[in-house]
mmCIF file with all atom_site columns, C-alpha atoms in Angstrom:
data_model
loop_
_atom_site.group_PDB
_atom_site.id
_atom_site.type_symbol
_atom_site.label_atom_id
_atom_site.label_alt_id
_atom_site.label_comp_id
_atom_site.label_asym_id
_atom_site.label_entity_id
_atom_site.label_seq_id
_atom_site.pdbx_PDB_ins_code
_atom_site.Cartn_x
_atom_site.Cartn_y
_atom_site.Cartn_z
_atom_site.occupancy
_atom_site.B_iso_or_equiv
_atom_site.pdbx_formal_charge
_atom_site.auth_seq_id
_atom_site.auth_comp_id
_atom_site.auth_asym_id
_atom_site.auth_atom_id
_atom_site.pdbx_PDB_model_num
ATOM 1   C CA . GLN A 1 1   ? 102.218 -14.356 164.067 1.00 89.00 ? 14  GLN A CA 1
ATOM 2   C CA . VAL A 1 2   ? 99.021  -12.122 163.085 1.00 97.00 ? 15  VAL A CA 1
ATOM 3   C CA . GLN A 1 3   ? 99.003  -8.996  162.409 1.00 97.00 ? 16  GLN A CA 1
ATOM 4   C CA . LEU A 1 4   ? 95.896  -6.537  162.352 1.00 98.00 ? 17  LEU A CA 1
ATOM 5   C CA . VAL A 1 5   ? 96.128  -2.953  160.683 1.00 97.00 ? 18  VAL A CA 1
ATOM 6   C CA . GLU A 1 6   ? 93.045  -0.722  160.703 1.00 97.00 ? 19  GLU A CA 1
ATOM 7   C CA . SER A 1 7   ? 92.703  2.385   158.149 1.00 97.00 ? 20  SER A CA 1
ATOM 8   C CA . GLY A 1 8   ? 89.740  4.837   156.877 1.00 98.00 ? 21  GLY A CA 1
ATOM 9   C CA . GLY A 1 9   ? 89.708  7.093   160.214 1.00 97.00 ? 22  GLY A CA 1
ATOM 10  C CA . GLY A 1 10  ? 90.449  11.541  159.806 1.00 98.00 ? 23  GLY A CA 1
ATOM 11  C CA . LEU A 1 11  ? 88.604  13.601  160.142 1.00 98.00 ? 24  LEU A CA 1
ATOM 12  C CA . VAL A 1 12  ? 84.958  14.747  159.301 1.00 98.00 ? 25  VAL A CA 1
ATOM 13  C CA . GLN A 1 13  ? 82.074  16.694  159.645 1.00 98.00 ? 26  GLN A CA 1
ATOM 14  C CA . ALA A 1 14  ? 79.042  15.804  161.942 1.00 98.00 ? 27  ALA A CA 1
ATOM 15  C CA . GLY A 1 15  ? 76.771  14.203  159.282 1.00 98.00 ? 28  GLY A CA 1
ATOM 16  C CA . GLY A 1 16  ? 79.227  12.640  156.974 1.00 98.00 ? 29  GLY A CA 1
ATOM 17  C CA . SER A 1 17  ? 80.813  9.555   156.853 1.00 98.00 ? 30  SER A CA 1
ATOM 18  C CA . LEU A 1 18  ? 83.574  7.501   156.805 1.00 98.00 ? 31  LEU A CA 1
ATOM 19  C CA . ARG A 1 19  ? 84.805  3.716   155.547 1.00 98.00 ? 32  ARG A CA 1
ATOM 20  C CA . LEU A 1 20  ? 87.320  1.384   158.165 1.00 98.00 ? 33  LEU A CA 1
ATOM 21  C CA . SER A 1 21  ? 88.506  -1.455  156.963 1.00 98.00 ? 34  SER A CA 1
ATOM 22  C CA . CYS A 1 22  ? 90.560  -4.402  159.271 1.00 98.00 ? 35  CYS A CA 1
ATOM 23  C CA . VAL A 1 23  ? 93.329  -6.426  157.702 1.00 98.00 ? 36  VAL A CA 1
ATOM 24  C CA . ALA A 1 24  ? 94.357  -9.782  158.836 1.00 98.00 ? 37  ALA A CA 1
ATOM 25  C CA . SER A 1 25  ? 97.437  -11.227 157.670 1.00 97.00 ? 38  SER A CA 1
ATOM 26  C CA . GLY A 1 26  ? 100.067 -13.733 159.061 1.00 96.00 ? 39  GLY A CA 1
ATOM 27  C CA . SER A 1 27  ? 99.933  -17.480 159.996 1.00 93.00 ? 40  SER A CA 1
ATOM 28  C CA . ILE A 1 28  ? 96.130  -17.601 159.455 1.00 96.00 ? 41  ILE A CA 1
ATOM 29  C CA . PHE A 1 29  ? 94.054  -21.093 159.319 1.00 96.00 ? 42  PHE A CA 1
ATOM 30  C CA . ARG A 1 30  ? 90.731  -19.193 159.763 1.00 97.00 ? 43  ARG A CA 1
ATOM 31  C CA . VAL A 1 31  ? 89.657  -16.135 161.040 1.00 97.00 ? 44  VAL A CA 1
ATOM 32  C CA . ASN A 1 32  ? 86.488  -16.592 163.082 1.00 97.00 ? 45  ASN A CA 1
ATOM 33  C CA . ALA A 1 33  ? 84.062  -14.068 164.246 1.00 98.00 ? 46  ALA A CA 1
ATOM 34  C CA . MET A 1 34  ? 84.942  -10.107 163.657 1.00 98.00 ? 47  MET A CA 1
ATOM 35  C CA . GLY A 1 35  ? 84.575  -6.574  165.580 1.00 98.00 ? 48  GLY A CA 1
ATOM 36  C CA . TRP A 1 36  ? 84.749  -3.293  165.821 1.00 98.00 ? 49  TRP A CA 1
ATOM 37  C CA . TYR A 1 37  ? 85.243  -1.571  169.458 1.00 98.00 ? 50  TYR A CA 1
ATOM 38  C CA . ARG A 1 38  ? 85.831  1.822   169.642 1.00 98.00 ? 51  ARG A CA 1
ATOM 39  C CA . GLN A 1 39  ? 86.835  4.096   172.447 1.00 98.00 ? 52  GLN A CA 1
ATOM 40  C CA . ALA A 1 40  ? 86.540  8.184   173.573 1.00 98.00 ? 53  ALA A CA 1
ATOM 41  C CA . LEU A 1 41  ? 88.835  9.818   175.042 1.00 96.00 ? 54  LEU A CA 1
ATOM 42  C CA . GLY A 1 42  ? 88.439  8.999   179.218 1.00 96.00 ? 55  GLY A CA 1
ATOM 43  C CA . GLU A 1 43  ? 85.714  6.119   178.314 1.00 97.00 ? 56  GLU A CA 1
ATOM 44  C CA . GLN A 1 44  ? 86.120  2.489   178.279 1.00 98.00 ? 57  GLN A CA 1
ATOM 45  C CA . ARG A 1 45  ? 86.054  0.709   175.644 1.00 98.00 ? 58  ARG A CA 1
ATOM 46  C CA . GLU A 1 46  ? 82.646  -0.232  174.217 1.00 98.00 ? 59  GLU A CA 1
ATOM 47  C CA . LEU A 1 47  ? 81.519  -2.418  170.807 1.00 98.00 ? 60  LEU A CA 1
ATOM 48  C CA . VAL A 1 48  ? 80.079  -1.007  168.042 1.00 98.00 ? 61  VAL A CA 1
ATOM 49  C CA . ALA A 1 49  ? 79.248  -4.051  165.506 1.00 98.00 ? 62  ALA A CA 1
ATOM 50  C CA . HIS A 1 50  ? 80.100  -8.040  166.083 1.00 98.00 ? 63  HIS A CA 1
ATOM 51  C CA . ILE A 1 51  ? 80.042  -10.431 162.511 1.00 98.00 ? 64  ILE A CA 1
ATOM 52  C CA . SER A 1 52  ? 80.394  -14.202 162.515 1.00 97.00 ? 65  SER A CA 1
ATOM 53  C CA . ARG A 1 53  ? 81.833  -15.563 159.884 1.00 94.00 ? 66  ARG A CA 1
ATOM 54  C CA . ASP A 1 54  ? 78.500  -16.807 158.275 1.00 93.00 ? 67  ASP A CA 1
ATOM 55  C CA . GLY A 1 55  ? 77.881  -13.286 158.903 1.00 93.00 ? 68  GLY A CA 1
ATOM 56  C CA . SER A 1 56  ? 75.444  -13.300 161.842 1.00 97.00 ? 69  SER A CA 1
ATOM 57  C CA . ILE A 1 57  ? 75.801  -8.951  162.706 1.00 98.00 ? 70  ILE A CA 1
ATOM 58  C CA . ASN A 1 58  ? 75.010  -7.692  165.733 1.00 98.00 ? 71  ASN A CA 1
ATOM 59  C CA . TYR A 1 59  ? 75.275  -3.655  166.478 1.00 98.00 ? 72  TYR A CA 1
ATOM 60  C CA . ALA A 1 60  ? 75.742  -1.009  169.634 1.00 98.00 ? 73  ALA A CA 1
ATOM 61  C CA . ASP A 1 61  ? 71.926  0.716   169.650 1.00 98.00 ? 74  ASP A CA 1
ATOM 62  C CA . ALA A 1 62  ? 74.110  4.334   169.847 1.00 98.00 ? 75  ALA A CA 1
ATOM 63  C CA . VAL A 1 63  ? 75.390  2.941   165.683 1.00 98.00 ? 76  VAL A CA 1
ATOM 64  C CA . LYS A 1 64  ? 72.063  0.725   165.102 1.00 98.00 ? 77  LYS A CA 1
ATOM 65  C CA . GLY A 1 65  ? 70.428  2.748   161.409 1.00 98.00 ? 78  GLY A CA 1
ATOM 66  C CA . ARG A 1 66  ? 73.618  4.733   160.731 1.00 98.00 ? 79  ARG A CA 1
ATOM 67  C CA . PHE A 1 67  ? 77.122  2.235   160.226 1.00 98.00 ? 80  PHE A CA 1
ATOM 68  C CA . THR A 1 68  ? 77.197  -0.895  158.502 1.00 98.00 ? 81  THR A CA 1
ATOM 69  C CA . ILE A 1 69  ? 79.641  -3.745  159.177 1.00 98.00 ? 82  ILE A CA 1
ATOM 70  C CA . SER A 1 70  ? 80.778  -6.769  156.675 1.00 98.00 ? 83  SER A CA 1
ATOM 71  C CA . ARG A 1 71  ? 83.490  -8.208  155.575 1.00 97.00 ? 84  ARG A CA 1
ATOM 72  C CA . ASP A 1 72  ? 85.201  -10.289 152.951 1.00 97.00 ? 85  ASP A CA 1
ATOM 73  C CA . ASN A 1 73  ? 86.259  -13.920 154.056 1.00 96.00 ? 86  ASN A CA 1
ATOM 74  C CA . ALA A 1 74  ? 88.506  -14.185 150.626 1.00 96.00 ? 87  ALA A CA 1
ATOM 75  C CA . LYS A 1 75  ? 90.665  -11.213 152.054 1.00 97.00 ? 88  LYS A CA 1
ATOM 76  C CA . ASN A 1 76  ? 90.554  -11.611 155.787 1.00 97.00 ? 89  ASN A CA 1
ATOM 77  C CA . THR A 1 77  ? 89.112  -8.237  155.582 1.00 98.00 ? 90  THR A CA 1
ATOM 78  C CA . LEU A 1 78  ? 86.441  -5.952  157.847 1.00 98.00 ? 91  LEU A CA 1
ATOM 79  C CA . TYR A 1 79  ? 85.060  -3.383  156.701 1.00 98.00 ? 92  TYR A CA 1
ATOM 80  C CA . LEU A 1 80  ? 82.678  -0.453  158.647 1.00 98.00 ? 93  LEU A CA 1
ATOM 81  C CA . GLN A 1 81  ? 80.816  1.982   156.671 1.00 98.00 ? 94  GLN A CA 1
ATOM 82  C CA . MET A 1 82  ? 80.142  4.998   158.632 1.00 98.00 ? 95  MET A CA 1
ATOM 83  C CA . ASN A 1 83  ? 77.331  7.298   158.010 1.00 98.00 ? 96  ASN A CA 1
ATOM 84  C CA . SER A 1 84  ? 75.554  9.916   159.364 1.00 98.00 ? 97  SER A CA 1
ATOM 85  C CA . LEU A 1 85  ? 78.182  10.745  162.204 1.00 98.00 ? 98  LEU A CA 1
ATOM 86  C CA . LEU A 1 86  ? 77.743  12.679  164.816 1.00 98.00 ? 99  LEU A CA 1
ATOM 87  C CA . SER A 1 87  ? 80.305  14.098  166.895 1.00 97.00 ? 100 SER A CA 1
ATOM 88  C CA . GLU A 1 88  ? 79.773  11.724  169.965 1.00 97.00 ? 101 GLU A CA 1
ATOM 89  C CA . ASP A 1 89  ? 80.856  8.849   167.087 1.00 98.00 ? 102 ASP A CA 1
ATOM 90  C CA . THR A 1 90  ? 84.490  10.347  168.119 1.00 98.00 ? 103 THR A CA 1
ATOM 91  C CA . ALA A 1 91  ? 86.909  7.585   169.268 1.00 98.00 ? 104 ALA A CA 1
ATOM 92  C CA . VAL A 1 92  ? 89.451  5.811   168.115 1.00 98.00 ? 105 VAL A CA 1
ATOM 93  C CA . TYR A 1 93  ? 88.220  2.304   166.502 1.00 98.00 ? 106 TYR A CA 1
ATOM 94  C CA . SER A 1 94  ? 89.801  -0.829  166.987 1.00 98.00 ? 107 SER A CA 1
ATOM 95  C CA . CYS A 1 95  ? 89.497  -3.998  165.433 1.00 98.00 ? 108 CYS A CA 1
ATOM 96  C CA . THR A 1 96  ? 88.985  -7.748  167.186 1.00 98.00 ? 109 THR A CA 1
ATOM 97  C CA . ALA A 1 97  ? 89.428  -10.987 165.079 1.00 98.00 ? 110 ALA A CA 1
ATOM 98  C CA . ASN A 1 98  ? 89.035  -14.462 166.117 1.00 98.00 ? 111 ASN A CA 1
ATOM 99  C CA . VAL A 1 99  ? 91.758  -16.507 164.154 1.00 98.00 ? 112 VAL A CA 1
ATOM 100 C CA . GLN A 1 100 ? 92.261  -19.879 163.818 1.00 97.00 ? 113 GLN A CA 1
ATOM 101 C CA . THR A 1 101 ? 96.472  -21.011 163.929 1.00 95.00 ? 114 THR A CA 1
ATOM 102 C CA . TYR A 1 102 ? 98.560  -23.773 164.384 1.00 92.00 ? 115 TYR A CA 1
ATOM 103 C CA . LEU A 1 103 ? 99.034  -22.908 167.444 1.00 90.00 ? 116 LEU A CA 1
ATOM 104 C CA . GLY A 1 104 ? 95.093  -22.785 168.381 1.00 95.00 ? 117 GLY A CA 1
ATOM 105 C CA . ARG A 1 105 ? 92.583  -19.985 168.040 1.00 96.00 ? 118 ARG A CA 1
ATOM 106 C CA . ASN A 1 106 ? 93.191  -16.557 169.711 1.00 97.00 ? 119 ASN A CA 1
ATOM 107 C CA . ASP A 1 107 ? 91.667  -13.393 170.201 1.00 97.00 ? 120 ASP A CA 1
ATOM 108 C CA . TYR A 1 108 ? 93.737  -10.770 168.139 1.00 97.00 ? 121 TYR A CA 1
ATOM 109 C CA . TRP A 1 109 ? 93.386  -7.011  167.762 1.00 98.00 ? 122 TRP A CA 1
ATOM 110 C CA . GLY A 1 110 ? 94.552  -4.089  166.065 1.00 98.00 ? 123 GLY A CA 1
ATOM 111 C CA . GLN A 1 111 ? 96.554  -0.704  166.870 1.00 97.00 ? 124 GLN A CA 1
ATOM 112 C CA . GLY A 1 112 ? 93.699  1.404   166.427 1.00 97.00 ? 125 GLY A CA 1
ATOM 113 C CA . THR A 1 113 ? 92.481  4.134   164.341 1.00 98.00 ? 126 THR A CA 1
ATOM 114 C CA . GLN A 1 114 ? 91.679  7.694   165.109 1.00 98.00 ? 127 GLN A CA 1
ATOM 115 C CA . VAL A 1 115 ? 88.366  9.328   164.084 1.00 98.00 ? 128 VAL A CA 1
ATOM 116 C CA . THR A 1 116 ? 86.875  12.510  164.963 1.00 98.00 ? 129 THR A CA 1
ATOM 117 C CA . VAL A 1 117 ? 83.638  14.142  164.090 1.00 98.00 ? 130 VAL A CA 1
ATOM 118 C CA . SER A 1 118 ? 83.950  17.624  164.231 1.00 97.00 ? 131 SER A CA 1
ATOM 119 C CA . SER A 1 119 ? 80.236  19.491  164.888 1.00 89.00 ? 132 SER A CA 1
#
């Protein structure tokens, strides 16, 4: 079994910063690609940023230049540094990871962490 646990969300003023973390734990052989998604109230979930195991990165246009995704493979941990936050960044942020276990490869999701940006 694999668990993903996010942390670092909270309430911040517009223009401020937050750093999200996501730790993968359990019977893990290898963590492959990881990513951050967000879902605002009444909206569909959308990709924020994605990073492969070797460090290839993609960002949503809405966060380019403001958010930075990174990972620590030794710690099975994913990060999202969010700067210059806007009210439209308010959402539940969830991490996902493609994980190799003894049962095979599967995608796992965390429970999400709320980010609220006040204007």
